[in-house]
CSV table of C-alpha atoms in Angstrom, one decimal:
chain,number,residue,atom,x,y,z
E,1,MET,CA,0.0,0.0,0.0
E,2,SER,CA,1.4,3.4,-0.9
E,3,LYS,CA,1.8,5.9,1.9
E,4,GLN,CA,-0.7,8.6,2.4
E,5,THR,CA,-0.2,12.4,2.6
E,6,LEU,CA,-0.9,14.1,5.9
E,7,GLN,CA,-1.8,17.8,6.2
E,8,LEU,CA,-0.9,19.6,9.5
E,9,HIS,CA,-3.6,22.0,10.6
E,10,SER,CA,-2.3,25.0,12.4
E,11,THR,CA,-5.4,25.5,14.7
E,12,LEU,CA,-4.6,24.5,18.3
E,13,LEU,CA,-7.4,22.2,19.7
E,14,SER,CA,-8.7,21.2,23.1
E,15,ILE,CA,-10.3,17.9,24.0
E,16,HIS,CA,-13.2,18.3,26.4
E,17,SER,CA,-14.9,15.8,28.6
E,18,LEU,CA,-18.5,16.7,29.6
E,19,ASP,CA,-21.3,15.1,31.5
E,20,VAL,CA,-23.2,12.8,29.2
E,21,ASP,CA,-26.3,15.0,29.6
E,22,ALA,CA,-24.5,18.3,29.1
E,23,ASN,CA,-25.8,20.8,26.5
E,24,ILE,CA,-23.7,21.3,23.4
E,25,PRO,CA,-23.2,25.0,22.9
E,26,SER,CA,-24.9,26.1,19.7
E,27,ALA,CA,-22.0,28.5,18.9
E,28,LEU,CA,-19.8,25.4,18.6
E,29,LEU,CA,-21.5,24.6,15.3
E,30,LYS,CA,-20.1,27.8,13.8
E,31,GLN,CA,-16.5,26.8,14.5
E,32,PRO,CA,-14.3,25.9,11.5
E,33,LEU,CA,-13.2,22.6,13.0
E,34,PHE,CA,-14.9,20.6,15.7
E,35,PHE,CA,-15.8,17.0,16.6
E,36,ILE,CA,-18.5,15.7,18.9
E,37,SER,CA,-18.7,12.1,20.2
E,38,LYS,CA,-21.3,10.8,22.6
E,39,THR,CA,-21.9,7.3,24.0
E,40,HIS,CA,-24.1,6.1,26.8
E,41,ASP,CA,-21.7,7.3,29.5
E,42,GLU,CA,-19.6,10.1,28.0
E,43,LEU,CA,-19.7,13.2,25.8
E,44,SER,CA,-16.5,14.5,24.2
E,45,ILE,CA,-15.9,17.6,22.2
E,46,VAL,CA,-12.8,18.6,20.3
E,47,CYS,CA,-12.7,22.2,19.2
E,48,PRO,CA,-10.3,25.2,18.9
E,49,ASP,CA,-8.5,26.1,22.1
E,50,ASP,CA,-9.9,29.6,22.1
E,51,PHE,CA,-13.5,28.3,22.2
E,52,ILE,CA,-14.6,28.2,25.8
E,53,ILE,CA,-16.6,25.2,27.0
E,54,ASP,CA,-17.7,24.5,30.6
E,55,SER,CA,-16.3,21.0,30.8
E,56,GLN,CA,-15.4,18.5,33.5
E,57,ASP,CA,-11.9,18.0,32.1
E,58,THR,CA,-9.9,19.5,29.3
E,59,GLU,CA,-6.7,18.7,27.4
E,60,SER,CA,-5.3,21.6,25.4
E,61,ASN,CA,-2.6,22.2,22.9
E,62,TRP,CA,-3.3,19.5,20.3
E,63,GLN,CA,-2.8,19.8,16.6
E,64,ALA,CA,-4.4,17.7,13.9
E,65,LEU,CA,-2.7,15.8,11.2
E,66,GLU,CA,-5.4,15.1,8.5
E,67,VAL,CA,-4.9,12.0,6.3
E,68,VAL,CA,-5.7,13.6,3.0
E,69,GLY,CA,-8.7,11.8,1.5
E,70,PRO,CA,-11.3,10.9,0.7
E,71,LEU,CA,-10.4,7.4,1.9
E,72,GLY,CA,-12.4,4.5,0.7
E,73,PHE,CA,-14.0,2.1,3.3
E,74,SER,CA,-12.3,-0.8,1.7
E,75,LEU,CA,-8.8,0.5,2.6
E,76,THR,CA,-7.3,-1.2,5.6
E,77,GLY,CA,-4.5,-0.6,8.0
E,78,ILE,CA,-4.2,3.2,7.5
E,79,MET,CA,-4.6,4.1,11.1
E,80,ALA,CA,-2.8,1.1,12.4
E,81,ASN,CA,0.3,1.9,10.3
E,82,ILE,CA,0.3,5.6,11.2
E,83,SER,CA,-0.3,5.0,14.8
E,84,GLY,CA,2.4,2.4,14.8
E,85,VAL,CA,5.0,4.8,13.4
E,86,LEU,CA,4.0,7.4,16.1
E,87,ALA,CA,4.0,4.8,18.9
E,88,ARG,CA,7.5,3.7,18.0
E,89,ALA,CA,8.6,7.4,18.1
E,90,GLY,CA,7.0,7.8,21.5
E,91,VAL,CA,4.3,10.2,20.3
E,92,SER,CA,0.9,9.9,22.0
E,93,ILE,CA,-2.1,10.4,19.8
E,94,PHE,CA,-5.9,11.0,19.9
E,95,SER,CA,-7.5,9.7,16.7
E,96,ILE,CA,-10.8,10.8,15.1
E,97,SER,CA,-12.4,9.4,11.9
E,98,THR,CA,-15.0,11.1,9.7
E,99,TYR,CA,-16.8,9.7,6.7
E,100,ASP,CA,-14.1,10.8,4.3
E,101,THR,CA,-10.9,10.7,6.3
E,102,ASP,CA,-9.0,10.3,9.5
E,103,TYR,CA,-7.4,12.8,11.9
E,104,ILE,CA,-4.5,12.1,14.2
E,105,LEU,CA,-4.2,14.7,17.0
E,106,VAL,CA,-0.8,15.1,18.6
E,107,LYS,CA,0.3,17.5,21.3
E,108,LYS,CA,1.8,20.7,20.0
E,109,GLN,CA,5.2,20.0,21.6
E,110,THR,CA,5.4,16.6,19.8
E,111,VAL,CA,4.4,17.8,16.3
E,112,ASN,CA,7.9,18.1,14.9
E,113,LYS,CA,8.8,14.7,16.3
E,114,ALA,CA,5.7,13.2,14.8
E,115,MET,CA,6.2,14.7,11.4
E,116,ALA,CA,9.9,13.6,11.4
E,117,ALA,CA,8.9,10.0,12.2
E,118,LEU,CA,6.2,9.9,9.6
E,119,LYS,CA,8.5,11.4,6.9
E,120,ALA,CA,11.2,8.9,7.8
E,121,ASP,CA,8.7,6.1,7.3
E,122,GLY,CA,7.8,7.4,3.8
E,123,TYR,CA,4.7,9.5,4.5
E,124,ASN,CA,4.3,12.9,2.8
E,125,VAL,CA,3.6,15.5,5.5
E,126,VAL,CA,2.7,19.0,4.5
E,127,THR,CA,2.1,22.1,6.5
């Protein structure tokens, strides 16, 4: 399988944990980049650092590496391969998938290390 191209997004992101029954701020829907996940016992929101949410816990200073897509559903191993490269480099990730592509969030202080590891493994990483 050929290696994918990853695009680094410059927006700093925060990952928020909220009570499962918390209201989602309507202004969030106007943000240029955000993700909402909800299960039976948790609600998580990823959004720009400068968007304020009253959450139970927050992890700030993440940046997104987007796997340039669209990626077909028949493709296999994309996230496994990328996350494996980053794990071997000691880079912690938070991954998110959409219908068309995948996003790998890494802490801002590890972005250069992550990009170097991916490039060394044959990925094209653009900023």
